[in-house]
PDB file of C-alpha atoms in Angstrom:
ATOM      1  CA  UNK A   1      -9.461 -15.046  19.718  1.00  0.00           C
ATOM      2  CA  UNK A   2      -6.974 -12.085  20.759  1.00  0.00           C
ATOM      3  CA  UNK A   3      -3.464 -11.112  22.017  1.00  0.00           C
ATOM      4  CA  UNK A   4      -2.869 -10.753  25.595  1.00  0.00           C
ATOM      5  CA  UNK A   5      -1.641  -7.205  25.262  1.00  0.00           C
ATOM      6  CA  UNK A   6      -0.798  -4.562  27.962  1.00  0.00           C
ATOM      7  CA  UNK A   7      -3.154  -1.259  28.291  1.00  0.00           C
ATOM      8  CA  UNK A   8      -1.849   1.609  26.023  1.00  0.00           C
ATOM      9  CA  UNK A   9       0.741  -0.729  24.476  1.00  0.00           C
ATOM     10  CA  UNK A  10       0.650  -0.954  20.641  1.00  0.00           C
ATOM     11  CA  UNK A  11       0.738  -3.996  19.061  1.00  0.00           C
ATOM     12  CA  UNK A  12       3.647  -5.413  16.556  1.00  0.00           C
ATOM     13  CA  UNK A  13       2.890  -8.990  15.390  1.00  0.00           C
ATOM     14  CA  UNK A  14       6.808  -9.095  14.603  1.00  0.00           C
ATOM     15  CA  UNK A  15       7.202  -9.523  17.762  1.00  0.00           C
ATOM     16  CA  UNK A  16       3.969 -10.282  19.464  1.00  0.00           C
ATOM     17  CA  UNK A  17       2.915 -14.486  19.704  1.00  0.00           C
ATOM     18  CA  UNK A  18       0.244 -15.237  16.828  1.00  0.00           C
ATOM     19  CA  UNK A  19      -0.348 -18.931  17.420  1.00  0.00           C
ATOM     20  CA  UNK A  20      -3.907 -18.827  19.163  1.00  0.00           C
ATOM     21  CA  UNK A  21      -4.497 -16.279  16.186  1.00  0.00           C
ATOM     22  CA  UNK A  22      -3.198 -18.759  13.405  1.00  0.00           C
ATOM     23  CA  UNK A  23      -4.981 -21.737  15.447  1.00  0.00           C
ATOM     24  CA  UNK A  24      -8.034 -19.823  15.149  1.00  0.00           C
ATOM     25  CA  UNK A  25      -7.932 -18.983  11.202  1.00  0.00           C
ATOM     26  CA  UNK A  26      -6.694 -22.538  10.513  1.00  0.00           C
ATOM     27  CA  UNK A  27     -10.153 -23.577  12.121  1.00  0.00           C
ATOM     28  CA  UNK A  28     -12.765 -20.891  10.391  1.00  0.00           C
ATOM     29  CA  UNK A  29     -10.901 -21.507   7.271  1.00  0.00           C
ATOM     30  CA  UNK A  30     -10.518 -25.585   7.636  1.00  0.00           C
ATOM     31  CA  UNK A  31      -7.121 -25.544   6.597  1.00  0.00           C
ATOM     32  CA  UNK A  32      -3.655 -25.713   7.599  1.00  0.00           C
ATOM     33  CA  UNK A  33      -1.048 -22.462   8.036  1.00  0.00           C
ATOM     34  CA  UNK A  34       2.511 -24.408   7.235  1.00  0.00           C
ATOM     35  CA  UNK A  35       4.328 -22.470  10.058  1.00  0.00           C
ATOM     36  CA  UNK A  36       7.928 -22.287   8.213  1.00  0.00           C
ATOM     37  CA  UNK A  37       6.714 -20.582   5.367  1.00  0.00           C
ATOM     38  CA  UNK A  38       5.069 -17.291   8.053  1.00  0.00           C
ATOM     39  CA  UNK A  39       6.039 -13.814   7.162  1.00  0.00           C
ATOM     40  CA  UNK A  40       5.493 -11.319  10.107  1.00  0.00           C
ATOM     41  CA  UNK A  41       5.084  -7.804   9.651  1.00  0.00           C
ATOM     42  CA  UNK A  42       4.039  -4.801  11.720  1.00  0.00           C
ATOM     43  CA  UNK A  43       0.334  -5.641  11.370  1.00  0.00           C
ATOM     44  CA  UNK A  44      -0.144  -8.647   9.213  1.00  0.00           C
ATOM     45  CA  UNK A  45       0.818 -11.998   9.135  1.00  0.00           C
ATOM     46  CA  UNK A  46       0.815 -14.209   6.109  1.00  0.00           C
ATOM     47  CA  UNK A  47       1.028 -17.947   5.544  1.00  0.00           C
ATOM     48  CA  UNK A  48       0.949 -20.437   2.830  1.00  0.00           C
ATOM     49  CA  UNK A  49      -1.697 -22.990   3.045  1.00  0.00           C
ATOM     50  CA  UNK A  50      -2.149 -26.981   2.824  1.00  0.00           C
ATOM     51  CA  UNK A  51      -3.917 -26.564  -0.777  1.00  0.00           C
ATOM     52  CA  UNK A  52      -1.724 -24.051  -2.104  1.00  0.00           C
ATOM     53  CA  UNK A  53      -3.299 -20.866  -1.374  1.00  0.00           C
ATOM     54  CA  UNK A  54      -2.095 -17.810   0.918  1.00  0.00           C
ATOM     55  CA  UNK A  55      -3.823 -16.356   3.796  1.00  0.00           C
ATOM     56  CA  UNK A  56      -2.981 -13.148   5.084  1.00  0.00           C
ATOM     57  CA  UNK A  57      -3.908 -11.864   8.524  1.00  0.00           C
ATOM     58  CA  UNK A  58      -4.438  -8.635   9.473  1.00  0.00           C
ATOM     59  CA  UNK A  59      -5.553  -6.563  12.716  1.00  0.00           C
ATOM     60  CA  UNK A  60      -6.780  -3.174  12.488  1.00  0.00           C
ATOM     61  CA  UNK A  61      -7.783  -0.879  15.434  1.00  0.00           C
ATOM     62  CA  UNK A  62     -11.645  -0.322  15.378  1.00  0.00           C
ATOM     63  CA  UNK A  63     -10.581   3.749  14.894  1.00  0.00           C
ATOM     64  CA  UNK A  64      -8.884   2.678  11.585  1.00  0.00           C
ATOM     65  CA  UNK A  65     -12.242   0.820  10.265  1.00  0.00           C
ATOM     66  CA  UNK A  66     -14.147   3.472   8.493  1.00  0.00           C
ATOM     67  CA  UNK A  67     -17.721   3.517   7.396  1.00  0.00           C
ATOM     68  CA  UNK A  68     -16.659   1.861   4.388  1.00  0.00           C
ATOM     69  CA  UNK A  69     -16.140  -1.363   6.548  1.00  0.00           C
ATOM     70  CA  UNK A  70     -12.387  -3.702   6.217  1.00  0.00           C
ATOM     71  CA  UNK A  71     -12.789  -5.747   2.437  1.00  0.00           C
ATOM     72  CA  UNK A  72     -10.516  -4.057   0.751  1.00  0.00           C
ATOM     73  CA  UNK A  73      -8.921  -7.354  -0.733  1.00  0.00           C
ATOM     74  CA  UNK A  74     -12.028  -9.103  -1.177  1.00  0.00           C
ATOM     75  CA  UNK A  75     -13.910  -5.520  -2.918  1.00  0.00           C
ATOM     76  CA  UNK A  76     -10.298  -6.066  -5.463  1.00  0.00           C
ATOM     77  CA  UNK A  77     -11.917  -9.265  -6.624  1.00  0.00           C
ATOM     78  CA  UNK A  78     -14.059  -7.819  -8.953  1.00  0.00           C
ATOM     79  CA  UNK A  79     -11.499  -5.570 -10.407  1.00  0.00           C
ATOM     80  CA  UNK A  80     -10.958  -6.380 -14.208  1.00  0.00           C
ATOM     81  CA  UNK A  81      -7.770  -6.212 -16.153  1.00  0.00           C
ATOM     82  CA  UNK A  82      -6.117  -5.829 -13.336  1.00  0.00           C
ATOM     83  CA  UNK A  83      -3.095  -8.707 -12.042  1.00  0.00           C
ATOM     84  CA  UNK A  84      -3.380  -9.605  -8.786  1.00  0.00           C
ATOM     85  CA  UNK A  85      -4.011 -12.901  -7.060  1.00  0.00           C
ATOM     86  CA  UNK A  86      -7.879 -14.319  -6.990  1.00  0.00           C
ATOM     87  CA  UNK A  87      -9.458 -14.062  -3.464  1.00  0.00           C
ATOM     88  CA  UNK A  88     -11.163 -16.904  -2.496  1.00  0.00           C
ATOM     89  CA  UNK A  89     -13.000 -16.416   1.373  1.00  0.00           C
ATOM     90  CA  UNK A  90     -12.329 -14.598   4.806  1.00  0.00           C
ATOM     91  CA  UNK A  91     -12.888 -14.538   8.558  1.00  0.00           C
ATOM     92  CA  UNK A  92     -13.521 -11.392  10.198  1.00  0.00           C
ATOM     93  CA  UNK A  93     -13.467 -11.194  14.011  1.00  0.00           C
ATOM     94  CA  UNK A  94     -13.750  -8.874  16.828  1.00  0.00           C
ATOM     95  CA  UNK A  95     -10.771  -8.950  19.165  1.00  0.00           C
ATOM     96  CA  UNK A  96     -12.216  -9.971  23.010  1.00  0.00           C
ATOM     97  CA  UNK A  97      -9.786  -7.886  24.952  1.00  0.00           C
ATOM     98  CA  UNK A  98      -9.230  -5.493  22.301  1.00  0.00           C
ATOM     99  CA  UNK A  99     -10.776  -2.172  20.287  1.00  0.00           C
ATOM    100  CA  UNK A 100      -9.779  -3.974  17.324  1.00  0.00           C
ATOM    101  CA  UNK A 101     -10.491  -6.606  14.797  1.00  0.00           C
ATOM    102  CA  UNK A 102      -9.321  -9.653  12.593  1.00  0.00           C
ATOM    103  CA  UNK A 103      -9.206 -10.538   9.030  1.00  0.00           C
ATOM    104  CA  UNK A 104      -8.063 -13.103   6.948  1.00  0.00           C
ATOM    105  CA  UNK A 105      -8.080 -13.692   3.714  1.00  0.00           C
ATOM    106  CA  UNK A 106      -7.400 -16.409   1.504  1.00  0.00           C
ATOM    107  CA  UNK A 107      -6.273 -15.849  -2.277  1.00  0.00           C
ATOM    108  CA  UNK A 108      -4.253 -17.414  -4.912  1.00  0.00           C
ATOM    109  CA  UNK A 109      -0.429 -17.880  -4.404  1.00  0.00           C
ATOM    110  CA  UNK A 110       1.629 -15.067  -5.559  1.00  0.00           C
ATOM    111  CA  UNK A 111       3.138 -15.817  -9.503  1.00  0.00           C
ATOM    112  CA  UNK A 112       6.385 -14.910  -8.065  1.00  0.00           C
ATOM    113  CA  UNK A 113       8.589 -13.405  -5.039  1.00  0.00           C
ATOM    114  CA  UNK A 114       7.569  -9.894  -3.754  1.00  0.00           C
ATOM    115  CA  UNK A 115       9.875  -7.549  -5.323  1.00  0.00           C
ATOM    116  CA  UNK A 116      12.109  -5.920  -1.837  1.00  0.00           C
ATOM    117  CA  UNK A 117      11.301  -3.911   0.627  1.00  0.00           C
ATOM    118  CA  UNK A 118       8.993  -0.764   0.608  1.00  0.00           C
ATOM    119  CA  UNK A 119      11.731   0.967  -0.223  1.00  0.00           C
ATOM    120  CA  UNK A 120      14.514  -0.614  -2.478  1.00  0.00           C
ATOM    121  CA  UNK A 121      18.649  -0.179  -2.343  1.00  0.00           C
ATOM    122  CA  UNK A 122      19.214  -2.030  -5.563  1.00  0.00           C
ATOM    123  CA  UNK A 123      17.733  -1.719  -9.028  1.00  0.00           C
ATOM    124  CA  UNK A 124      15.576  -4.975  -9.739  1.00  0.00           C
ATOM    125  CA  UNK A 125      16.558  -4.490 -13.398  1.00  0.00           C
ATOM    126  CA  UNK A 126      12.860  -5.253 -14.431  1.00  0.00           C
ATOM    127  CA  UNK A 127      12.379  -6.136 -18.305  1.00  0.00           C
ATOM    128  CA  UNK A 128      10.165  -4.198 -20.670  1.00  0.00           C
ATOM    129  CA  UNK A 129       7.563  -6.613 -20.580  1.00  0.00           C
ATOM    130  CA  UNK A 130       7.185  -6.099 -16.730  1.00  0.00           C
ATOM    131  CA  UNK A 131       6.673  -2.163 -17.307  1.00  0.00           C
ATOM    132  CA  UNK A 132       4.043  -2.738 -19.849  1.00  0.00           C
ATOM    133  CA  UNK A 133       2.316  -5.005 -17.339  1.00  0.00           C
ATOM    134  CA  UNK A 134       2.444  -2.739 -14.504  1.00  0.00           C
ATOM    135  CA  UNK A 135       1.076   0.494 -16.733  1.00  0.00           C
ATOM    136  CA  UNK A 136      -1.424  -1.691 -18.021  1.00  0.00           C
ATOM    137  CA  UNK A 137      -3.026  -2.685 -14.595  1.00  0.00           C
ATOM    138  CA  UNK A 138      -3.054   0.939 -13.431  1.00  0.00           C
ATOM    139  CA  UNK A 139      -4.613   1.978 -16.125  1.00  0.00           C
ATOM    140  CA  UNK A 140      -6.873  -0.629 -16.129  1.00  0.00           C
ATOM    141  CA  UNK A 141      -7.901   0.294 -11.974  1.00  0.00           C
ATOM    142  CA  UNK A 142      -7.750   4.118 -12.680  1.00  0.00           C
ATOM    143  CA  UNK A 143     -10.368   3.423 -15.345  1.00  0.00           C
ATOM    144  CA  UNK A 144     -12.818   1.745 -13.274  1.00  0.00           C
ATOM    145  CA  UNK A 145     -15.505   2.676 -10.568  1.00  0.00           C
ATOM    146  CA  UNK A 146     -16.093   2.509  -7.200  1.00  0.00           C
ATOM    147  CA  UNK A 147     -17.522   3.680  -3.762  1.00  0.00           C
ATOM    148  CA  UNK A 148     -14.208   2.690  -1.937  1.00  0.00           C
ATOM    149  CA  UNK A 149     -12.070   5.870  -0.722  1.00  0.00           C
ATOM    150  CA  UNK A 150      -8.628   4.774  -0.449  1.00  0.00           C
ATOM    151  CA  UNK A 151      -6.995   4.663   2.814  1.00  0.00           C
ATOM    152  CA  UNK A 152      -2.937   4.864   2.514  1.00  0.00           C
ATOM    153  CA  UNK A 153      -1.617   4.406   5.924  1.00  0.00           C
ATOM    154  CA  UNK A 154      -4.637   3.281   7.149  1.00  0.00           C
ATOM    155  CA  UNK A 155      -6.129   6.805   7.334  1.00  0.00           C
ATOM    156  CA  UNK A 156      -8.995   8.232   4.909  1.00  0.00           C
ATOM    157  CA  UNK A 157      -7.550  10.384   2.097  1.00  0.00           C
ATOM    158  CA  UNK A 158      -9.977  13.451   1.562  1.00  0.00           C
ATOM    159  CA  UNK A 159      -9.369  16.908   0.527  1.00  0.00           C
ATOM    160  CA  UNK A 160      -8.386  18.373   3.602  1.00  0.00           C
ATOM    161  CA  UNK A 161      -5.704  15.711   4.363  1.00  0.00           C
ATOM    162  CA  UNK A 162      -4.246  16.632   1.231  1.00  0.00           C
ATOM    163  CA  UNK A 163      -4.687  20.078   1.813  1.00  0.00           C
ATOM    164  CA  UNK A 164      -3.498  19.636   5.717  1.00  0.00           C
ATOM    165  CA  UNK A 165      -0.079  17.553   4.659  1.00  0.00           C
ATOM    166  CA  UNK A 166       0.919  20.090   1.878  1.00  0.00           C
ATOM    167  CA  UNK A 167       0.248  23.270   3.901  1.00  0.00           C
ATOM    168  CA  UNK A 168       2.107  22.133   6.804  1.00  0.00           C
ATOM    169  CA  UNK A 169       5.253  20.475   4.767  1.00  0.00           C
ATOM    170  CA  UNK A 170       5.364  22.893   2.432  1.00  0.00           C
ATOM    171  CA  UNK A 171       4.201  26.452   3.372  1.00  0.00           C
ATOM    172  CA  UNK A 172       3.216  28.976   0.151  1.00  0.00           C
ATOM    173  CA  UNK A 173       0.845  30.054  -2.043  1.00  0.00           C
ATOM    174  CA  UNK A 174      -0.307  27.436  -3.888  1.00  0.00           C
ATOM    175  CA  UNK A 175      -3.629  25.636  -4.656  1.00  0.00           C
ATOM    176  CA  UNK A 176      -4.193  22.076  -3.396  1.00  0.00           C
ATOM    177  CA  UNK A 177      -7.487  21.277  -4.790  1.00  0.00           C
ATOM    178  CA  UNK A 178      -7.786  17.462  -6.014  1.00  0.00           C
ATOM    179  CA  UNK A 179      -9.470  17.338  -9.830  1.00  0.00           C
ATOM    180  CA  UNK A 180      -9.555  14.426 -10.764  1.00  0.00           C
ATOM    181  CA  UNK A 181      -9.880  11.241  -8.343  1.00  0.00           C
ATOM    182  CA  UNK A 182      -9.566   7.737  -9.513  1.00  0.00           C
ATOM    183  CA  UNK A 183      -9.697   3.933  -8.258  1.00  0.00           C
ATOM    184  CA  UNK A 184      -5.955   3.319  -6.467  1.00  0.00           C
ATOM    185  CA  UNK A 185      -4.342   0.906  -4.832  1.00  0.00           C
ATOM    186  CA  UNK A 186      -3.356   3.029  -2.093  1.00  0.00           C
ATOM    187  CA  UNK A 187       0.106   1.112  -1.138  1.00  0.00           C
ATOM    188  CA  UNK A 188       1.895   1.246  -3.928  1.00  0.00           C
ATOM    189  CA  UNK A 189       5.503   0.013  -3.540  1.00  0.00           C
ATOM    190  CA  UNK A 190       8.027  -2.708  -4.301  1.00  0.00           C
ATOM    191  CA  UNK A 191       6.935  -4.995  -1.057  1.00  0.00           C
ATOM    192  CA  UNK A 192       3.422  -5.130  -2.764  1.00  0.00           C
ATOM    193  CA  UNK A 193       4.851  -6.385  -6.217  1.00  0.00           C
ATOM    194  CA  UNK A 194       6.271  -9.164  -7.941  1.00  0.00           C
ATOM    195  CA  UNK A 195       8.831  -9.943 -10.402  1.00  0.00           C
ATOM    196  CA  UNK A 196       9.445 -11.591 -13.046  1.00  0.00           C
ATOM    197  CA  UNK A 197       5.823 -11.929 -13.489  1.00  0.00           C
ATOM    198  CA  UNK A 198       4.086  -9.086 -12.385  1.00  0.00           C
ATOM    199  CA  UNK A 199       0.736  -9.249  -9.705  1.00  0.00           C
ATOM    200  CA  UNK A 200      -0.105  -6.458  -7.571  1.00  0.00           C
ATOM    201  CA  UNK A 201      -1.479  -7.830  -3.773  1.00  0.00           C
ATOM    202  CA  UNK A 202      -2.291  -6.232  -0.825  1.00  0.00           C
ATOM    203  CA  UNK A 203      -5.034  -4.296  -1.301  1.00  0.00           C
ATOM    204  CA  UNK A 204      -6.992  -3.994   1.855  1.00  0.00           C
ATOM    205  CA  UNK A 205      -5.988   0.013   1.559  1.00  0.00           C
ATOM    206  CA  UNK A 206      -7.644   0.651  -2.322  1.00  0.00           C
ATOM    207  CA  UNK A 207     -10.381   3.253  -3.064  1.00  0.00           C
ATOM    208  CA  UNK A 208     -10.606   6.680  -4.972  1.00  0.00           C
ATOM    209  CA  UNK A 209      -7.734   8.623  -4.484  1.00  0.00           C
ATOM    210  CA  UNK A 210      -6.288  12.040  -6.424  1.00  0.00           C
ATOM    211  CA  UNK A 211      -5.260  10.996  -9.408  1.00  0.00           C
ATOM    212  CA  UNK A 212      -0.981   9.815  -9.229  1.00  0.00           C
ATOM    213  CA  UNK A 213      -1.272   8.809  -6.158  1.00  0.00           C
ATOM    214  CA  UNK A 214       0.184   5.015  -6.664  1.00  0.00           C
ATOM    215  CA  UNK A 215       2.417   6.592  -9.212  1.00  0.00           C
ATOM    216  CA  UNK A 216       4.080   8.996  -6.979  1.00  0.00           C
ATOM    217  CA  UNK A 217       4.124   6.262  -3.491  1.00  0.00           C
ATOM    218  CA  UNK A 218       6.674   3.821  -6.112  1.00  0.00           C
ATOM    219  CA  UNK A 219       8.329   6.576  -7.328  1.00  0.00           C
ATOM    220  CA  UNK A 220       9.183   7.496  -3.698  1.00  0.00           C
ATOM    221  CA  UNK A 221       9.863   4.081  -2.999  1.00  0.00           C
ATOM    222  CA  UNK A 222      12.386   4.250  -5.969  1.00  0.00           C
ATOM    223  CA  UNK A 223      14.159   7.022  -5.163  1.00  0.00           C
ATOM    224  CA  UNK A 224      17.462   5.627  -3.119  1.00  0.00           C
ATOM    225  CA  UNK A 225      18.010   4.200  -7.057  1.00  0.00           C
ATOM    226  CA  UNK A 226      18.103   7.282  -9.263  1.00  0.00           C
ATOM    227  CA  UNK A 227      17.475   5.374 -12.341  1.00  0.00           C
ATOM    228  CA  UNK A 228      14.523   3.431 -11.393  1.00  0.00           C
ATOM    229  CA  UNK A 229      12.588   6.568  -9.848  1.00  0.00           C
ATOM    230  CA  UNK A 230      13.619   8.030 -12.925  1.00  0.00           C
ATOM    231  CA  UNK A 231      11.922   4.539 -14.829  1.00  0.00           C
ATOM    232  CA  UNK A 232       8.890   5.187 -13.032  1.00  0.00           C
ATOM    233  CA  UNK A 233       8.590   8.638 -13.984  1.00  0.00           C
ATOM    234  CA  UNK A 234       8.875   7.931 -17.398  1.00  0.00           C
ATOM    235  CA  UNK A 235       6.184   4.908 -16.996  1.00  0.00           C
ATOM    236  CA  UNK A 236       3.834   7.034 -15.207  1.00  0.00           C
ATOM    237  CA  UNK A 237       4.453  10.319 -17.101  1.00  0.00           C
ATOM    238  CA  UNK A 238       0.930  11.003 -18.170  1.00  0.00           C
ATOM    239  CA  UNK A 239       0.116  10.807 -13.867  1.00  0.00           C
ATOM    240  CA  UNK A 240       3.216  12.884 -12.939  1.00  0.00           C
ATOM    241  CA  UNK A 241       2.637  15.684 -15.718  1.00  0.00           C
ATOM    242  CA  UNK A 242      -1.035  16.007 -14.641  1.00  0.00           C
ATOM    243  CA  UNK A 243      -1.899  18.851 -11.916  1.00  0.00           C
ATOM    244  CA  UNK A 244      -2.872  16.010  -9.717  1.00  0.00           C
ATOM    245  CA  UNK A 245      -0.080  14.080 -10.020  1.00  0.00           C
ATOM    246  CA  UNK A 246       2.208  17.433  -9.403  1.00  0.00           C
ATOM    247  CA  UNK A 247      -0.078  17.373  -5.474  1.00  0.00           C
ATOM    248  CA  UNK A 248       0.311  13.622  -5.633  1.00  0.00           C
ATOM    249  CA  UNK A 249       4.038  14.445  -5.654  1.00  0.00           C
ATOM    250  CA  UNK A 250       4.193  16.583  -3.423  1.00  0.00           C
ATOM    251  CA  UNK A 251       2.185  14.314  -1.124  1.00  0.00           C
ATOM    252  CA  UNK A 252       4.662  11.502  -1.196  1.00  0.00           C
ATOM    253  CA  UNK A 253       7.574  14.227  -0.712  1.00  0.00           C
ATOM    254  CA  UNK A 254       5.811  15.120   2.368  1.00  0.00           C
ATOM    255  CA  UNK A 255       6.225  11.794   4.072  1.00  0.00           C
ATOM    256  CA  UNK A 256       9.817  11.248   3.395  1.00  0.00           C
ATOM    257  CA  UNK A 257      10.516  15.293   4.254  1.00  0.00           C
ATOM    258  CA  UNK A 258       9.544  15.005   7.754  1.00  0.00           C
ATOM    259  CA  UNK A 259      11.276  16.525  11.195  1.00  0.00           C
ATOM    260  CA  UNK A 260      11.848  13.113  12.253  1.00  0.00           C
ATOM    261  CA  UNK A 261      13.659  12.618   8.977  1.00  0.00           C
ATOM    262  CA  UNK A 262      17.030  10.119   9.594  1.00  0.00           C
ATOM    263  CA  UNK A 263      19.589  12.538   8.533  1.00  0.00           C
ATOM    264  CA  UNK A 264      21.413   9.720   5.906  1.00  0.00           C
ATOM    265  CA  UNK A 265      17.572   8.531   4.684  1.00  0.00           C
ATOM    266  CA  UNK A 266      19.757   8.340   0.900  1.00  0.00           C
ATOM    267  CA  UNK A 267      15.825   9.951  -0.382  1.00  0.00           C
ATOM    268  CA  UNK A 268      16.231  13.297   0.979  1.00  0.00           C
ATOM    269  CA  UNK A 269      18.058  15.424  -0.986  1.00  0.00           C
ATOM    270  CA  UNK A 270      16.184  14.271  -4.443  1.00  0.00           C
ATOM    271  CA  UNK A 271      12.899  14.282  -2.724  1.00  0.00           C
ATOM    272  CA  UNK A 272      14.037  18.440  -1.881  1.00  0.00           C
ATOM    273  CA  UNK A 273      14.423  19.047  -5.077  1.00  0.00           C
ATOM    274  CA  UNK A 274      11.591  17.149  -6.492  1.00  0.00           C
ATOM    275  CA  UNK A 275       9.458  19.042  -4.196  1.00  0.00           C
ATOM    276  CA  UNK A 276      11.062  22.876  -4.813  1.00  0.00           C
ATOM    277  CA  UNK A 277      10.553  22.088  -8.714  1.00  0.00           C
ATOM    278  CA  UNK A 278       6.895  20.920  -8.186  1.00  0.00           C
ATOM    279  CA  UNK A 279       6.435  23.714  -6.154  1.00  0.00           C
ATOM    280  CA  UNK A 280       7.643  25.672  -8.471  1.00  0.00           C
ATOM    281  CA  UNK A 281       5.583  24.091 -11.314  1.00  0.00           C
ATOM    282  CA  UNK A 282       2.192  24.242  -9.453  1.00  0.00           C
ATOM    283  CA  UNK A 283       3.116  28.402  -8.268  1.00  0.00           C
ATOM    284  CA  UNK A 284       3.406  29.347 -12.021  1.00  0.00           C
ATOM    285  CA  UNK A 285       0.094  26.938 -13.803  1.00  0.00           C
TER     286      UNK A 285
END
């Protein structure tokens, strides 16, 4: 099953139609997709089913599917003291007209409404209770072991894309060698989280990765609310005080400091500043 799509066009499934697609998962699966309750987004698709579980959808270009295969979500299962929703099956297919492939999986409902956007405009005014739950998980996946190497953005994180996306954002003598690297998420931010209970989902992405890597992705994501970038940094100090987590920083500074940069992106000037300190930090260790 595939999208009709034109030669050197990318694909959006915002936009693009994802019937045939949702026909087909409905039938590997043997359930039904309850269309009114579909949530489009750049790559996935996600629907609730007829016995009360989720399915997302996701295609992937065969260039984005390492050696490590496409099970991130269903890899998460066996993660322990961890919150996130329980996986339950998949279909995996290869597109016909396509380099690409499909996945689905099928997991729990989420306890409660994703948080916002990647990037939030409002402070959710989370409880204490929700901040213990959230260190608690990433300590618990930091702690644990695995093969996985995370993938944020779809693309392998190594050494040398570290070393690559600090060099060029941030030119200097510093050293960007990784010590320590640890189980993460890999997509860290308030679209993968929910409130008031807290579950962490999405996590076709996860793998080793330098240590503060999911701290410093939702602190990024925080940062167009002073205080609750400030929250997270407080949360996540041990990550953020660590060498790793100073790169880590750096890393997600990178992202938002780009040339293509929107001139009012209200993360700017802090990430600047965050970066010329942790420059200045890592210069004089």
């Amino acid at each position: 099953m595939s999208l009709s799509v034109p030669a050197g066009r990318a694909v959006d499934l915002r936009v693009q139609a994802v019937e045939k697609t949702l026909e087909h998962v409905e039938r590997s699966l043997q359930t039904h997709l309850d269309r009114d309750t579909v949530v489009r987004k750049r790559r996935s698709v996600g629907a609730r089913t007829d016995r009360d579980t989720w399915v997302r959808i996701e295609r992937r270009s065969l260039d984005k599917i390492g050696v490590q295969g496409w099970n991130g979500t269903e890899c998460a299962a066996r993660l322990a003291g961890v919150a996130q929703p329980e996986w339950h099956a998949c279909v995996v297919w290869r597109d016909a007209d396509e380099p690409a492939m499909w996945r689905a999986d099928e997991t729990d409902l989420l306890p409660g409404g994703p948080i916002g956007t990647a990037v939030l405009s409002e402070d959710p005014k989370l409880p204490d209770t929700w901040w213990r739950a959230l260190n608690a998980s990433l300590d618990a996946l930091a702690g644990q072991s695995t093969s996985r190497v995370a993938t944020p953005d779809t693309e392998t994180i190594t050494q040398n894309l570290v070393t690559e996306s600090l060099r060029a954002a941030f030119p200097g003598s510093f050293d960007t060698t990784v010590e320590q690297w640890v189980p993460a998420h890999a997509d860290l931010n308030w679209a993968n989280i929910t409130a008031p209970t807290f579950c962490l989902f999405d996590w076709e992405d996860w793998g080793d990765a330098p240590r503060g890597l999911d701290s410093a992705s939702l602190w990024a994501s925080s940062l167009a609310v002073p205080a609750l970038a400030d929250r997270v940094r407080h949360e996540r100090n041990a990550d953020f005080v660590s060498r790793d987590g100073k790169l880590m920083t750096l890393f997600a500074c990178s992202k938002i400091l780009t040339p293509d940069a929107h001139p009012q992106d209200p993360r700017l000037e802090t990430a600047r500043r965050m970066a010329a300190r942790t420059l200045q930090n890592l210069q004089t260790d």
